[in-house]
Structure formats: C-alpha cells, structure tokens
C-alpha cells in the first residue's frame, strides 16, 4: 500500500498541486516546477482536468467525475476530492484520501503564516468532484 506524506500548500490556491505532490511523492516546489509547468494558473487554482494532466506527466493514470450524492462516502485510497465552496472554504478545497485519513494541505486555513498540512478523519465539507486512480 502506498504511503502518502503530508504536503503543505505554498500558494493560496495550491491545494490541488499539494495533493498531486503527495500522490507523486514529490515536494511542492518540485511538483510546481515540473509537473505543472505550462498547466493552468496558480493564482486561480487548478481544475480537475489540469490535475489529471499533471498526474499523467508523472505516469499516474487518473480520471475525474462529478460526485453523486449516493457515492459521497466511497472514495478509493489515492483519490483527490474537491469539496464545495462554502463559508469555511470560499474557493472550495482539494484533499487526498489516504490510509491515514484525508491529507489536508492547509489544515489551519485561513491562517496565512505557517500553513500546515495534516491528516483529518473526515472531509471538512461536501464532496463535489473526485479525481480517482484507474489502477485501483
């Protein structure tokens, strides 16, 4: 079983990038400089198709789809989930499903100094999109 490490996001809209870094076993900076070169715009964050494209550059086969209400509790290890925009997460937020729980790249949001990543037991919001591995 793959061990995913915590990766803290280093940009305000870098949660998806941090999740991809964790899946690939890379640092945030290396992921940003290699896998996300010429993909999207960190200032607006990344769309699911852009995360799938970055994962493909690392040799990871992923797809994405909208999450139906009936499937909101069933996510494979290695899945990256986008939670809906809300009062707590005005831009939404990406988290990674691991054996230890949900890897949250900005667990102390909205604190801007010393952004921390951690594992959570539950998603902190309602799942809207899932980016899932094809080899599970």
PDB file of C-alpha atoms in Angstrom:
ATOM      1  CA  UNK A   1       0.000   0.000   0.000  1.00  0.00           C
ATOM      2  CA  UNK A   2       1.264   3.451  -0.905  1.00  0.00           C
ATOM      3  CA  UNK A   3       2.219   5.717   1.975  1.00  0.00           C
ATOM      4  CA  UNK A   4       1.243   9.299   1.230  1.00  0.00           C
ATOM      5  CA  UNK A   5       3.150  12.044   3.004  1.00  0.00           C
ATOM      6  CA  UNK A   6       1.725  15.341   4.157  1.00  0.00           C
ATOM      7  CA  UNK A   7       2.463  18.192   1.767  1.00  0.00           C
ATOM      8  CA  UNK A   8       1.571  21.755   2.761  1.00  0.00           C
ATOM      9  CA  UNK A   9       0.482  24.111   0.026  1.00  0.00           C
ATOM     10  CA  UNK A  10       2.767  27.080  -0.535  1.00  0.00           C
ATOM     11  CA  UNK A  11       0.368  29.206  -2.584  1.00  0.00           C
ATOM     12  CA  UNK A  12      -3.087  30.448  -1.606  1.00  0.00           C
ATOM     13  CA  UNK A  13      -4.708  28.350  -4.370  1.00  0.00           C
ATOM     14  CA  UNK A  14      -2.229  25.452  -4.306  1.00  0.00           C
ATOM     15  CA  UNK A  15      -4.250  22.722  -2.555  1.00  0.00           C
ATOM     16  CA  UNK A  16      -4.674  20.635  -5.713  1.00  0.00           C
ATOM     17  CA  UNK A  17      -0.984  20.955  -6.517  1.00  0.00           C
ATOM     18  CA  UNK A  18      -0.094  19.818  -2.977  1.00  0.00           C
ATOM     19  CA  UNK A  19      -2.352  16.756  -3.327  1.00  0.00           C
ATOM     20  CA  UNK A  20      -0.666  15.841  -6.634  1.00  0.00           C
ATOM     21  CA  UNK A  21       2.752  16.274  -4.959  1.00  0.00           C
ATOM     22  CA  UNK A  22       1.718  13.841  -2.223  1.00  0.00           C
ATOM     23  CA  UNK A  23       0.433  11.264  -4.747  1.00  0.00           C
ATOM     24  CA  UNK A  24       3.704  11.518  -6.689  1.00  0.00           C
ATOM     25  CA  UNK A  25       5.968  11.502  -3.625  1.00  0.00           C
ATOM     26  CA  UNK A  26       7.485  14.866  -4.562  1.00  0.00           C
ATOM     27  CA  UNK A  27       7.964  18.197  -2.834  1.00  0.00           C
ATOM     28  CA  UNK A  28       5.553  21.034  -3.514  1.00  0.00           C
ATOM     29  CA  UNK A  29       8.249  23.111  -5.232  1.00  0.00           C
ATOM     30  CA  UNK A  30       9.427  20.281  -7.497  1.00  0.00           C
ATOM     31  CA  UNK A  31       5.857  19.409  -8.461  1.00  0.00           C
ATOM     32  CA  UNK A  32       5.113  23.036  -9.278  1.00  0.00           C
ATOM     33  CA  UNK A  33       8.283  23.411 -11.361  1.00  0.00           C
ATOM     34  CA  UNK A  34       7.972  20.181 -13.332  1.00  0.00           C
ATOM     35  CA  UNK A  35       4.501  18.645 -13.431  1.00  0.00           C
ATOM     36  CA  UNK A  36       2.580  21.939 -13.521  1.00  0.00           C
ATOM     37  CA  UNK A  37       4.812  23.784 -15.952  1.00  0.00           C
ATOM     38  CA  UNK A  38       2.506  25.341 -18.597  1.00  0.00           C
ATOM     39  CA  UNK A  39      -0.641  23.977 -16.913  1.00  0.00           C
ATOM     40  CA  UNK A  40      -3.276  26.359 -15.583  1.00  0.00           C
ATOM     41  CA  UNK A  41      -2.639  29.320 -13.320  1.00  0.00           C
ATOM     42  CA  UNK A  42      -1.719  29.009  -9.625  1.00  0.00           C
ATOM     43  CA  UNK A  43      -3.396  32.371  -8.946  1.00  0.00           C
ATOM     44  CA  UNK A  44      -6.845  30.921  -9.726  1.00  0.00           C
ATOM     45  CA  UNK A  45      -6.145  27.348  -8.644  1.00  0.00           C
ATOM     46  CA  UNK A  46      -6.438  24.252 -10.807  1.00  0.00           C
ATOM     47  CA  UNK A  47      -9.353  22.471 -12.401  1.00  0.00           C
ATOM     48  CA  UNK A  48      -9.713  18.694 -12.224  1.00  0.00           C
ATOM     49  CA  UNK A  49      -8.597  18.206 -15.846  1.00  0.00           C
ATOM     50  CA  UNK A  50      -5.398  20.127 -15.074  1.00  0.00           C
ATOM     51  CA  UNK A  51      -4.626  17.931 -12.050  1.00  0.00           C
ATOM     52  CA  UNK A  52      -5.233  14.812 -14.177  1.00  0.00           C
ATOM     53  CA  UNK A  53      -2.842  16.199 -16.801  1.00  0.00           C
ATOM     54  CA  UNK A  54      -0.132  16.848 -14.180  1.00  0.00           C
ATOM     55  CA  UNK A  55      -0.614  13.351 -12.734  1.00  0.00           C
ATOM     56  CA  UNK A  56      -0.239  11.900 -16.259  1.00  0.00           C
ATOM     57  CA  UNK A  57       3.107  13.693 -16.612  1.00  0.00           C
ATOM     58  CA  UNK A  58       4.213  11.688 -13.564  1.00  0.00           C
ATOM     59  CA  UNK A  59       2.978   8.438 -15.117  1.00  0.00           C
ATOM     60  CA  UNK A  60      -0.173   8.252 -12.959  1.00  0.00           C
ATOM     61  CA  UNK A  61      -3.442   7.222 -14.652  1.00  0.00           C
ATOM     62  CA  UNK A  62      -6.363   9.219 -13.216  1.00  0.00           C
ATOM     63  CA  UNK A  63      -9.818  10.367 -14.304  1.00  0.00           C
ATOM     64  CA  UNK A  64     -12.360  12.669 -12.721  1.00  0.00           C
ATOM     65  CA  UNK A  65     -16.120  12.979 -12.422  1.00  0.00           C
ATOM     66  CA  UNK A  66     -18.807  14.804 -10.519  1.00  0.00           C
ATOM     67  CA  UNK A  67     -19.698  13.138  -7.217  1.00  0.00           C
ATOM     68  CA  UNK A  68     -23.240  11.842  -6.917  1.00  0.00           C
ATOM     69  CA  UNK A  69     -24.947  12.087  -3.544  1.00  0.00           C
ATOM     70  CA  UNK A  70     -25.131   8.278  -3.284  1.00  0.00           C
ATOM     71  CA  UNK A  71     -21.352   7.903  -3.638  1.00  0.00           C
ATOM     72  CA  UNK A  72     -20.178  10.653  -1.296  1.00  0.00           C
ATOM     73  CA  UNK A  73     -18.723   8.293   1.318  1.00  0.00           C
ATOM     74  CA  UNK A  74     -16.958   5.830  -1.009  1.00  0.00           C
ATOM     75  CA  UNK A  75     -13.582   7.045  -2.224  1.00  0.00           C
ATOM     76  CA  UNK A  76     -10.563   4.893  -3.118  1.00  0.00           C
ATOM     77  CA  UNK A  77      -7.195   5.490  -1.471  1.00  0.00           C
ATOM     78  CA  UNK A  78      -5.290   7.900  -3.708  1.00  0.00           C
ATOM     79  CA  UNK A  79      -8.402   9.848  -4.733  1.00  0.00           C
ATOM     80  CA  UNK A  80      -8.272  13.639  -4.706  1.00  0.00           C
ATOM     81  CA  UNK A  81     -11.601  15.190  -3.739  1.00  0.00           C
ATOM     82  CA  UNK A  82     -12.735  18.764  -4.300  1.00  0.00           C
ATOM     83  CA  UNK A  83     -15.161  19.949  -1.648  1.00  0.00           C
ATOM     84  CA  UNK A  84     -17.841  22.533  -2.478  1.00  0.00           C
ATOM     85  CA  UNK A  85     -17.373  26.217  -1.959  1.00  0.00           C
ATOM     86  CA  UNK A  86     -18.729  27.178   1.450  1.00  0.00           C
ATOM     87  CA  UNK A  87     -18.467  29.759   4.205  1.00  0.00           C
ATOM     88  CA  UNK A  88     -15.388  27.953   5.560  1.00  0.00           C
ATOM     89  CA  UNK A  89     -13.861  27.345   2.111  1.00  0.00           C
ATOM     90  CA  UNK A  90     -14.956  30.212  -0.163  1.00  0.00           C
ATOM     91  CA  UNK A  91     -12.948  28.855  -3.120  1.00  0.00           C
ATOM     92  CA  UNK A  92     -13.533  25.160  -2.329  1.00  0.00           C
ATOM     93  CA  UNK A  93     -10.635  22.888  -1.358  1.00  0.00           C
ATOM     94  CA  UNK A  94      -8.833  19.722  -2.509  1.00  0.00           C
ATOM     95  CA  UNK A  95      -7.926  16.882  -0.105  1.00  0.00           C
ATOM     96  CA  UNK A  96      -6.287  13.489  -0.712  1.00  0.00           C
ATOM     97  CA  UNK A  97      -7.755  10.194   0.559  1.00  0.00           C
ATOM     98  CA  UNK A  98      -5.068   8.095   2.292  1.00  0.00           C
ATOM     99  CA  UNK A  99      -4.978   5.097   4.603  1.00  0.00           C
ATOM    100  CA  UNK A 100      -4.454   7.565   7.491  1.00  0.00           C
ATOM    101  CA  UNK A 101      -7.492   9.648   6.533  1.00  0.00           C
ATOM    102  CA  UNK A 102      -7.739  12.812   4.454  1.00  0.00           C
ATOM    103  CA  UNK A 103      -4.469  14.640   3.780  1.00  0.00           C
ATOM    104  CA  UNK A 104      -5.361  18.321   4.071  1.00  0.00           C
ATOM    105  CA  UNK A 105      -2.663  20.578   2.591  1.00  0.00           C
ATOM    106  CA  UNK A 106      -3.881  23.609   4.592  1.00  0.00           C
ATOM    107  CA  UNK A 107      -5.402  22.315   7.811  1.00  0.00           C
ATOM    108  CA  UNK A 108      -5.059  25.644   9.639  1.00  0.00           C
ATOM    109  CA  UNK A 109      -6.909  27.662   6.957  1.00  0.00           C
ATOM    110  CA  UNK A 110      -7.306  30.667   6.803  1.00  0.00           C
ATOM    111  CA  UNK A 111      -4.084  31.363   8.749  1.00  0.00           C
ATOM    112  CA  UNK A 112      -1.609  32.646   6.137  1.00  0.00           C
ATOM    113  CA  UNK A 113       1.586  32.270   8.137  1.00  0.00           C
ATOM    114  CA  UNK A 114       2.961  28.806   8.784  1.00  0.00           C
ATOM    115  CA  UNK A 115       0.484  26.869   6.623  1.00  0.00           C
ATOM    116  CA  UNK A 116       0.326  23.312   7.992  1.00  0.00           C
ATOM    117  CA  UNK A 117      -0.775  20.024   6.461  1.00  0.00           C
ATOM    118  CA  UNK A 118      -2.271  17.181   8.473  1.00  0.00           C
ATOM    119  CA  UNK A 119      -4.446  14.091   8.226  1.00  0.00           C
ATOM    120  CA  UNK A 120      -8.159  14.510   9.011  1.00  0.00           C
ATOM    121  CA  UNK A 121     -10.622  11.753   9.875  1.00  0.00           C
ATOM    122  CA  UNK A 122     -13.466  13.308   7.852  1.00  0.00           C
ATOM    123  CA  UNK A 123     -13.846  15.585   4.876  1.00  0.00           C
ATOM    124  CA  UNK A 124     -14.414  19.149   6.126  1.00  0.00           C
ATOM    125  CA  UNK A 125     -17.131  19.743   3.534  1.00  0.00           C
ATOM    126  CA  UNK A 126     -19.329  18.206   0.868  1.00  0.00           C
ATOM    127  CA  UNK A 127     -17.539  16.374  -1.968  1.00  0.00           C
ATOM    128  CA  UNK A 128     -18.303  17.834  -5.396  1.00  0.00           C
ATOM    129  CA  UNK A 129     -15.625  16.348  -7.688  1.00  0.00           C
ATOM    130  CA  UNK A 130     -13.373  13.303  -7.372  1.00  0.00           C
ATOM    131  CA  UNK A 131     -10.132  12.608  -9.234  1.00  0.00           C
ATOM    132  CA  UNK A 132      -9.590   8.882  -8.914  1.00  0.00           C
ATOM    133  CA  UNK A 133      -6.798   6.439  -9.802  1.00  0.00           C
ATOM    134  CA  UNK A 134      -7.545   3.953 -12.584  1.00  0.00           C
ATOM    135  CA  UNK A 135      -5.246   1.229 -11.253  1.00  0.00           C
ATOM    136  CA  UNK A 136      -7.203   0.550  -8.041  1.00  0.00           C
TER     137      UNK A 136
END
